[in-house]
GROMACS .gro file of C-alpha atoms in nm:
model
  372
    1MET     CA    1   9.071   4.605   6.580
    2ILE     CA    2   8.714   4.581   6.707
    3LYS     CA    3   8.475   4.504   6.431
    4GLN     CA    4   8.201   4.762   6.389
    5ARG     CA    5   7.848   4.673   6.297
    6THR     CA    6   7.621   4.874   6.072
    7ARG     CA    7   7.265   4.963   6.167
    8ASP     CA    8   7.123   4.653   5.998
    9GLY     CA    9   7.356   4.427   6.197
   10ARG     CA   10   7.606   4.345   5.923
   11LYS     CA   11   7.978   4.372   5.979
   12ASP     CA   12   8.150   4.670   5.831
   13ALA     CA   13   8.362   4.540   5.545
   14ALA     CA   14   8.632   4.792   5.626
   15GLY     CA   15   8.674   4.633   5.969
   16SER     CA   16   8.821   4.306   5.850
   17SER     CA   17   8.907   4.194   5.499
   18GLY     CA   18   8.859   4.547   5.357
   19THR     CA   19   9.147   4.691   5.563
   20GLU     CA   20   9.474   4.759   5.391
   21GLY     CA   21   9.657   4.432   5.349
   22GLY     CA   22   9.335   4.226   5.390
   23PRO     CA   23   9.248   3.960   5.133
   24LEU     CA   24   8.959   4.168   4.985
   25TYR     CA   25   9.125   4.507   5.005
   26PHE     CA   26   9.150   4.534   4.626
   27LEU     CA   27   8.767   4.538   4.612
   28SER     CA   28   8.720   4.812   4.871
   29GLU     CA   29   8.648   5.176   4.787
   30ASN     CA   30   9.001   5.276   4.900
   31ALA     CA   31   9.182   5.030   4.674
   32PRO     CA   32   9.404   5.200   4.409
   33LEU     CA   33   9.242   5.002   4.127
   34ARG     CA   34   8.890   5.104   4.231
   35LYS     CA   35   9.001   5.469   4.261
   36PHE     CA   36   9.161   5.455   3.916
   37LEU     CA   37   8.852   5.302   3.753
   38LYS     CA   38   8.625   5.554   3.923
   39ARG     CA   39   8.844   5.850   3.827
   40HIS     CA   40   8.873   5.746   3.460
   41ALA     CA   41   8.536   5.574   3.415
   42HIS     CA   42   8.415   5.796   3.127
   43LYS     CA   43   8.749   5.777   2.946
   44LEU     CA   44   8.750   5.399   2.973
   45TRP     CA   45   8.396   5.383   2.836
   46TRP     CA   46   8.505   5.584   2.532
   47VAL     CA   47   8.805   5.353   2.488
   48HIS     CA   48   8.563   5.059   2.480
   49THR     CA   49   8.343   5.247   2.234
   50SER     CA   50   8.641   5.291   2.000
   51TYR     CA   51   8.714   4.921   2.028
   52ALA     CA   52   8.349   4.842   1.949
   53LEU     CA   53   8.361   5.060   1.636
   54ALA     CA   54   8.677   4.882   1.522
   55LEU     CA   55   8.505   4.549   1.581
   56GLY     CA   56   8.210   4.674   1.377
   57VAL     CA   57   8.439   4.752   1.083
   58PHE     CA   58   8.574   4.396   1.105
   59VAL     CA   59   8.218   4.257   1.096
   60VAL     CA   60   8.142   4.467   0.786
   61LEU     CA   61   8.448   4.320   0.614
   62PHE     CA   62   8.347   3.971   0.726
   63ALA     CA   63   7.998   4.018   0.580
   64GLN     CA   64   8.155   4.075   0.238
   65LYS     CA   65   8.262   3.709   0.230
   66GLY     CA   66   7.917   3.574   0.167
   67PHE     CA   67   7.543   3.584   0.205
   68ALA     CA   68   7.532   3.232   0.356
   69HIS     CA   69   7.653   3.365   0.694
   70ALA     CA   70   7.322   3.552   0.731
   71ARG     CA   71   7.161   3.241   0.884
   72TRP     CA   72   7.365   3.292   1.200
   73LEU     CA   73   7.171   3.611   1.272
   74MET     CA   74   6.879   3.399   1.394
   75ALA     CA   75   7.073   3.286   1.702
   76SER     CA   76   7.168   3.644   1.791
   77LEU     CA   77   6.809   3.762   1.748
   78GLY     CA   78   6.677   3.498   1.987
   79ALA     CA   79   6.947   3.570   2.244
   80VAL     CA   80   6.884   3.947   2.243
   81TRP     CA   81   6.506   3.901   2.274
   82LEU     CA   82   6.554   3.676   2.577
   83LEU     CA   83   6.803   3.917   2.735
   84ILE     CA   84   6.570   4.215   2.690
   85VAL     CA   85   6.284   4.028   2.857
   86LEU     CA   86   6.507   3.918   3.146
   87PHE     CA   87   6.667   4.262   3.175
   88PHE     CA   88   6.341   4.443   3.237
   89ARG     CA   89   6.226   4.165   3.469
   90PHE     CA   90   6.535   4.236   3.683
   91PHE     CA   91   6.558   4.613   3.658
   92GLY     CA   92   6.210   4.731   3.560
   93SER     CA   93   6.143   5.046   3.360
   94GLY     CA   94   6.046   5.404   3.430
   95GLU     CA   95   5.972   5.467   3.798
   96ARG     CA   96   6.036   5.103   3.887
   97GLU     CA   97   6.378   5.109   3.727
   98GLN     CA   98   6.668   5.041   3.960
   99ARG     CA   99   6.912   5.323   3.900
  100PHE     CA  100   7.261   5.209   3.818
  101ALA     CA  101   7.437   5.473   4.028
  102THR     CA  102   7.255   5.381   4.352
  103ALA     CA  103   7.211   5.006   4.300
  104GLU     CA  104   7.391   4.752   4.515
  105SER     CA  105   7.706   4.597   4.374
  106GLY     CA  106   7.533   4.272   4.273
  107ALA     CA  107   7.266   4.455   4.074
  108ARG     CA  108   7.526   4.679   3.912
  109LEU     CA  109   7.724   4.371   3.808
  110ARG     CA  110   7.415   4.208   3.653
  111PHE     CA  111   7.336   4.536   3.473
  112LEU     CA  112   7.687   4.561   3.328
  113VAL     CA  113   7.706   4.198   3.222
  114MET     CA  114   7.364   4.194   3.052
  115THR     CA  115   7.414   4.523   2.870
  116TYR     CA  116   7.764   4.421   2.763
  117VAL     CA  117   7.637   4.098   2.609
  118MET     CA  118   7.347   4.278   2.437
  119LYS     CA  119   7.577   4.544   2.295
  120ASN     CA  120   7.806   4.284   2.144
  121LEU     CA  121   7.515   4.094   1.990
  122TYR     CA  122   7.363   4.413   1.850
  123GLN     CA  123   7.698   4.522   1.707
  124GLY     CA  124   7.745   4.188   1.533
  125MET     CA  125   7.398   4.197   1.379
  126LEU     CA  126   7.378   4.561   1.277
  127PHE     CA  127   7.725   4.590   1.127
  128PHE     CA  128   7.664   4.263   0.942
  129LEU     CA  129   7.346   4.407   0.789
  130LEU     CA  130   7.494   4.734   0.669
  131PRO     CA  131   7.689   4.617   0.359
  132PHE     CA  132   7.392   4.415   0.228
  133TYR     CA  133   7.145   4.701   0.266
  134TRP     CA  134   7.397   4.951   0.132
  135LYS     CA  135   7.446   4.750  -0.188
  136SER     CA  136   7.070   4.703  -0.235
  137ALA     CA  137   6.981   5.068  -0.173
  138THR     CA  138   6.981   5.347  -0.432
  139ILE     CA  139   7.140   5.665  -0.301
  140ASP     CA  140   6.903   5.908  -0.472
  141SER     CA  141   6.587   5.720  -0.371
  142PRO     CA  142   6.383   5.702  -0.048
  143ASN     CA  143   6.510   5.353   0.040
  144ILE     CA  144   6.848   5.496   0.141
  145GLY     CA  145   6.674   5.624   0.455
  146PHE     CA  146   6.640   5.274   0.600
  147VAL     CA  147   7.012   5.218   0.552
  148ALA     CA  148   7.079   5.543   0.740
  149LEU     CA  149   6.851   5.423   1.022
  150LEU     CA  150   7.044   5.096   1.051
  151GLY     CA  151   7.370   5.291   1.050
  152VAL     CA  152   7.252   5.511   1.337
  153CYS     CA  153   7.145   5.201   1.533
  154ALA     CA  154   7.484   5.040   1.471
  155ILE     CA  155   7.668   5.346   1.603
  156VAL     CA  156   7.439   5.369   1.908
  157SER     CA  157   7.518   5.006   1.992
  158THR     CA  158   7.885   5.103   2.027
  159LEU     CA  159   7.826   5.408   2.249
  160ASP     CA  160   7.829   5.268   2.602
  161LEU     CA  161   7.712   5.589   2.766
  162VAL     CA  162   7.412   5.620   2.533
  163PHE     CA  163   7.323   5.251   2.531
  164ASP     CA  164   7.339   5.206   2.911
  165ASN     CA  165   7.204   5.543   3.023
  166VAL     CA  166   6.941   5.613   2.756
  167LEU     CA  167   6.846   5.309   2.551
  168MET     CA  168   6.823   5.055   2.832
  169ARG     CA  169   6.641   5.290   3.072
  170SER     CA  170   6.308   5.253   2.892
  171LYS     CA  171   6.140   4.930   2.784
  172VAL     CA  172   5.960   5.113   2.501
  173VAL     CA  173   6.281   5.261   2.359
  174ALA     CA  174   6.469   4.932   2.400
  175SER     CA  175   6.191   4.735   2.229
  176ILE     CA  176   6.174   4.981   1.937
  177PHE     CA  177   6.551   4.952   1.891
  178TYR     CA  178   6.522   4.573   1.896
  179SER     CA  179   6.228   4.580   1.653
  180VAL     CA  180   6.426   4.778   1.395
  181THR     CA  181   6.714   4.531   1.426
  182LEU     CA  182   6.483   4.229   1.412
  183PHE     CA  183   6.300   4.355   1.103
  184GLY     CA  184   6.626   4.430   0.921
  185CYS     CA  185   6.769   4.087   1.007
  186MET     CA  186   6.458   3.885   0.922
  187ASN     CA  187   6.421   4.064   0.589
  188LEU     CA  188   6.773   3.949   0.501
  189VAL     CA  189   6.769   3.604   0.664
  190LEU     CA  190   6.448   3.472   0.506
  191PRO     CA  191   6.589   3.466   0.149
  192ALA     CA  192   6.886   3.270   0.287
  193ILE     CA  193   6.657   3.014   0.453
  194VAL     CA  194   6.384   3.002   0.186
  195PRO     CA  195   6.548   3.032  -0.159
  196ASP     CA  196   6.354   3.202  -0.438
  197ILE     CA  197   6.116   3.377  -0.198
  198ARG     CA  198   5.973   3.703  -0.331
  199THR     CA  199   6.118   4.003  -0.149
  200ILE     CA  200   5.772   4.137  -0.065
  201TYR     CA  201   5.683   3.808   0.107
  202ALA     CA  202   6.007   3.820   0.307
  203LEU     CA  203   5.936   4.182   0.401
  204MET     CA  204   5.579   4.111   0.516
  205THR     CA  205   5.687   3.802   0.711
  206ALA     CA  206   5.960   4.005   0.881
  207ALA     CA  207   5.699   4.268   0.973
  208ALA     CA  208   5.472   4.000   1.124
  209VAL     CA  209   5.754   3.845   1.331
  210THR     CA  210   5.858   4.191   1.449
  211ALA     CA  211   5.504   4.272   1.565
  212VAL     CA  212   5.485   3.946   1.764
  213ALA     CA  213   5.828   3.999   1.922
  214PHE     CA  214   5.743   4.358   2.021
  215TRP     CA  215   5.419   4.239   2.178
  216MET     CA  216   5.587   3.957   2.371
  217ILE     CA  217   5.843   4.196   2.521
  218HIS     CA  218   5.564   4.397   2.680
  219MET     CA  219   5.317   4.118   2.756
  220PRO     CA  220   5.382   3.798   2.955
  221ALA     CA  221   5.302   3.462   2.795
  222ALA     CA  222   5.009   3.426   3.035
  223ALA     CA  223   4.836   3.711   2.850
  224LEU     CA  224   4.768   3.470   2.562
  225LYS     CA  225   4.504   3.303   2.779
  226SER     CA  226   4.283   3.609   2.728
  227LYS     CA  227   4.081   3.594   2.406
  228LEU     CA  228   4.064   3.972   2.396
  229LEU     CA  229   4.441   4.009   2.413
  230VAL     CA  230   4.489   3.736   2.151
  231ALA     CA  231   4.249   3.922   1.921
  232LEU     CA  232   4.440   4.243   1.985
  233LEU     CA  233   4.766   4.063   1.902
  234VAL     CA  234   4.621   3.942   1.572
  235VAL     CA  235   4.512   4.297   1.488
  236CYS     CA  236   4.861   4.429   1.570
  237VAL     CA  237   5.024   4.163   1.350
  238GLY     CA  238   4.786   4.247   1.066
  239ALA     CA  239   4.863   4.616   1.107
  240GLY     CA  240   5.236   4.539   1.104
  241VAL     CA  241   5.206   4.337   0.783
  242GLY     CA  242   4.998   4.612   0.621
  243ALA     CA  243   5.250   4.876   0.726
  244GLY     CA  244   5.532   4.665   0.585
  245TYR     CA  245   5.357   4.637   0.249
  246ALA     CA  246   5.276   5.008   0.240
  247ALA     CA  247   5.640   5.094   0.317
  248ARG     CA  248   5.788   4.849   0.065
  249THR     CA  249   5.932   5.125  -0.154
  250LEU     CA  250   6.124   5.256   0.150
  251ILE     CA  251   6.301   4.922   0.214
  252PRO     CA  252   6.589   4.800  -0.008
  253PRO     CA  253   6.509   4.459  -0.165
  254VAL     CA  254   6.791   4.269   0.006
  255PRO     CA  255   6.983   4.065  -0.087
  256MET     CA  256   6.935   4.162  -0.454
  257HIS     CA  257   7.147   4.444  -0.588
  258LEU     CA  258   7.247   4.599  -0.916
  259ALA     CA  259   7.596   4.480  -1.013
  260LYS     CA  260   7.626   4.683  -1.330
  261GLY     CA  261   7.409   4.889  -1.559
  262ALA     CA  262   7.463   5.112  -1.859
  263VAL     CA  263   7.300   5.269  -2.163
  264GLY     CA  264   7.425   5.279  -2.520
  265PRO     CA  265   7.315   5.307  -2.883
  266GLN     CA  266   7.379   4.944  -2.981
  267VAL     CA  267   7.402   4.591  -2.833
  268LEU     CA  268   7.661   4.333  -2.939
  269ALA     CA  269   7.580   3.970  -3.019
  270ASP     CA  270   7.694   3.854  -2.673
  271GLY     CA  271   7.448   4.089  -2.501
  272ARG     CA  272   7.692   4.361  -2.400
  273LEU     CA  273   7.666   4.722  -2.508
  274ALA     CA  274   7.888   4.834  -2.792
  275MET     CA  275   7.931   5.170  -2.621
  276GLU     CA  276   7.837   5.294  -2.272
  277VAL     CA  277   7.738   5.659  -2.248
  278LYS     CA  278   7.665   5.899  -1.965
  279SER     CA  279   7.591   6.203  -2.179
  280LEU     CA  280   7.506   6.246  -2.546
  281HIS     CA  281   7.345   6.495  -2.783
  282GLY     CA  282   6.985   6.439  -2.887
  283SER     CA  283   7.067   6.477  -3.260
  284VAL     CA  284   7.262   6.147  -3.270
  285ILE     CA  285   6.997   5.935  -3.101
  286LYS     CA  286   6.819   5.681  -3.320
  287GLN     CA  287   6.762   5.425  -3.049
  288LEU     CA  288   6.867   5.372  -2.687
  289MET     CA  289   6.950   5.036  -2.529
  290ALA     CA  290   6.991   4.957  -2.157
  291VAL     CA  291   7.157   4.648  -2.011
  292THR     CA  292   7.157   4.575  -1.636
  293ASP     CA  293   7.300   4.284  -1.437
  294VAL     CA  294   7.126   4.209  -1.106
  295VAL     CA  295   7.289   3.983  -0.844
  296VAL     CA  296   7.036   3.743  -0.689
  297PRO     CA  297   7.209   3.553  -0.405
  298GLY     CA  298   6.872   3.456  -0.252
  299GLY     CA  299   6.745   3.304  -0.578
  300VAL     CA  300   6.520   3.438  -0.850
  301GLY     CA  301   6.192   3.481  -0.665
  302ASP     CA  302   6.097   3.815  -0.819
  303ARG     CA  303   6.000   3.920  -1.168
  304LEU     CA  304   6.208   4.221  -1.261
  305HIS     CA  305   6.152   4.486  -1.524
  306HIS     CA  306   6.288   4.814  -1.661
  307VAL     CA  307   6.107   5.143  -1.616
  308TRP     CA  308   6.232   5.423  -1.843
  309ARG     CA  309   6.184   5.776  -1.704
  310HIS     CA  310   6.253   6.117  -1.855
  311ASP     CA  311   6.272   6.407  -1.609
  312GLY     CA  312   6.075   6.198  -1.360
  313SER     CA  313   5.792   6.098  -1.597
  314VAL     CA  314   5.747   5.734  -1.705
  315VAL     CA  315   5.816   5.686  -2.076
  316GLN     CA  316   5.798   5.307  -2.104
  317THR     CA  317   5.779   4.995  -1.883
  318TYR     CA  318   5.903   4.661  -2.009
  319ALA     CA  319   5.787   4.329  -1.859
  320GLN     CA  320   6.048   4.066  -1.770
  321GLU     CA  321   5.939   3.844  -2.061
  322THR     CA  322   6.069   4.105  -2.305
  323THR     CA  323   6.377   4.216  -2.113
  324ARG     CA  324   6.542   3.911  -1.955
  325VAL     CA  325   6.826   3.759  -2.157
  326THR     CA  326   7.098   3.502  -2.091
  327GLY     CA  327   7.371   3.635  -1.863
  328PRO     CA  328   7.649   3.515  -1.633
  329GLN     CA  329   7.560   3.259  -1.362
  330GLY     CA  330   7.421   3.416  -1.044
  331LEU     CA  331   7.296   3.721  -1.234
  332VAL     CA  332   6.971   3.824  -1.394
  333ARG     CA  333   7.049   4.025  -1.708
  334LEU     CA  334   6.779   4.258  -1.832
  335ARG     CA  335   6.784   4.435  -2.167
  336SER     CA  336   6.540   4.687  -2.304
  337GLY     CA  337   6.539   4.980  -2.542
  338LEU     CA  338   6.357   5.265  -2.706
  339VAL     CA  339   6.348   5.303  -3.083
  340GLU     CA  340   6.312   5.641  -3.253
  341LYS     CA  341   5.932   5.629  -3.279
  342GLU     CA  342   5.899   5.562  -2.903
  343LEU     CA  343   6.117   5.855  -2.805
  344PRO     CA  344   5.951   6.177  -2.687
  345LYS     CA  345   5.982   6.487  -2.904
  346LYS     CA  346   6.189   6.665  -2.642
  347LEU     CA  347   6.488   6.447  -2.556
  348GLY     CA  348   6.693   6.685  -2.346
  349GLY     CA  349   6.715   6.633  -1.972
  350LEU     CA  350   6.784   6.360  -1.718
  351TRP     CA  351   6.697   6.001  -1.811
  352MET     CA  352   6.668   5.710  -1.568
  353ILE     CA  353   6.623   5.337  -1.615
  354ASP     CA  354   6.496   5.185  -1.292
  355VAL     CA  355   6.519   4.813  -1.224
  356GLU     CA  356   6.212   4.728  -1.017
  357THR     CA  357   6.047   4.418  -0.879
  358GLN     CA  358   5.689   4.336  -0.976
  359ASP     CA  359   5.585   4.482  -0.638
  360GLY     CA  360   5.749   4.819  -0.702
  361GLN     CA  361   6.069   4.784  -0.496
  362LEU     CA  362   6.364   4.962  -0.653
  363VAL     CA  363   6.665   4.735  -0.710
  364GLY     CA  364   6.890   4.985  -0.884
  365ARG     CA  365   6.905   5.279  -1.123
  366VAL     CA  366   7.101   5.381  -1.431
  367THR     CA  367   7.111   5.748  -1.527
  368PHE     CA  368   7.232   5.945  -1.827
  369THR     CA  369   7.185   6.296  -1.967
  370VAL     CA  370   7.073   6.407  -2.311
  371THR     CA  371   7.177   6.756  -2.423
  372GLU     CA  372   7.021   6.966  -2.697
   0.00000   0.00000   0.00000
């Protein structure tokens, strides 16, 4: 067969090795395998998505084994940041973006490999975070919203069609996604690296690192030679830290979480409640006692206290000096109470005892109802 040449002078692949029976026939457009993959491409992507979700469940179960594994998140964070920078150097963004459907085979292969690696790293990080943030969050408080955000990000990282065709098509969207992941990871990792650090300091440091990483994705290192850009970077970092502090009540205080909490009329000699109640009549109340056990795997860097609320209004706040008592190892046990003279005249309604840090982050909540 006479080999045909294309307009740019290259040999037509179908003229030699691409013909049926040739050594590279299985790579040609007419090969059965290529036809099968093309015909079932979307189905295969959903199969991989199902596999990714199953892998995510495994990571969640693995995370239950211990807080010490959180240190490994640092390696994944660095790898994803580098891949994002390289990805948009190769493929661009917006109008400069090289569309996957029309790109040459080499570019398509680089696209698939880089996004595949990033997806796996994101899945490992996000699904690892979820159980820690879930335990630290309080369902009926605003900080559950951040857990929901991490959950949405985790699911998106498993959806190939969304990740490849939406998330990685825009540098801004990709960098925001990375920033959420980075902030969540750093907020958890810092207490593992620096024991006894206050949660607010970990949160503000995570916000600062996130601001720098976001900036460096969009600006080359050479931009640091400009004093104006350096000043702008400092302002952005300061704004990020300020935003982190302002939003502290919206972020669960990982890795701390409430292991157990209850309310009762009397405390035994060993510190436990003689009776735990969820509902009682106001006529039998002479005093109320609350006991809460807080798990502190990152060390005791925060001062904790009880805030008693009745129908949303603060009744009493107890400092840690008056509430902390001896408890099991690895726990901070807080105990506080209200005697009859401290009780409001109207007892009926919903009561809450919030365990909070000195900076106002909610660790956990105990509720009970008083009837009249």
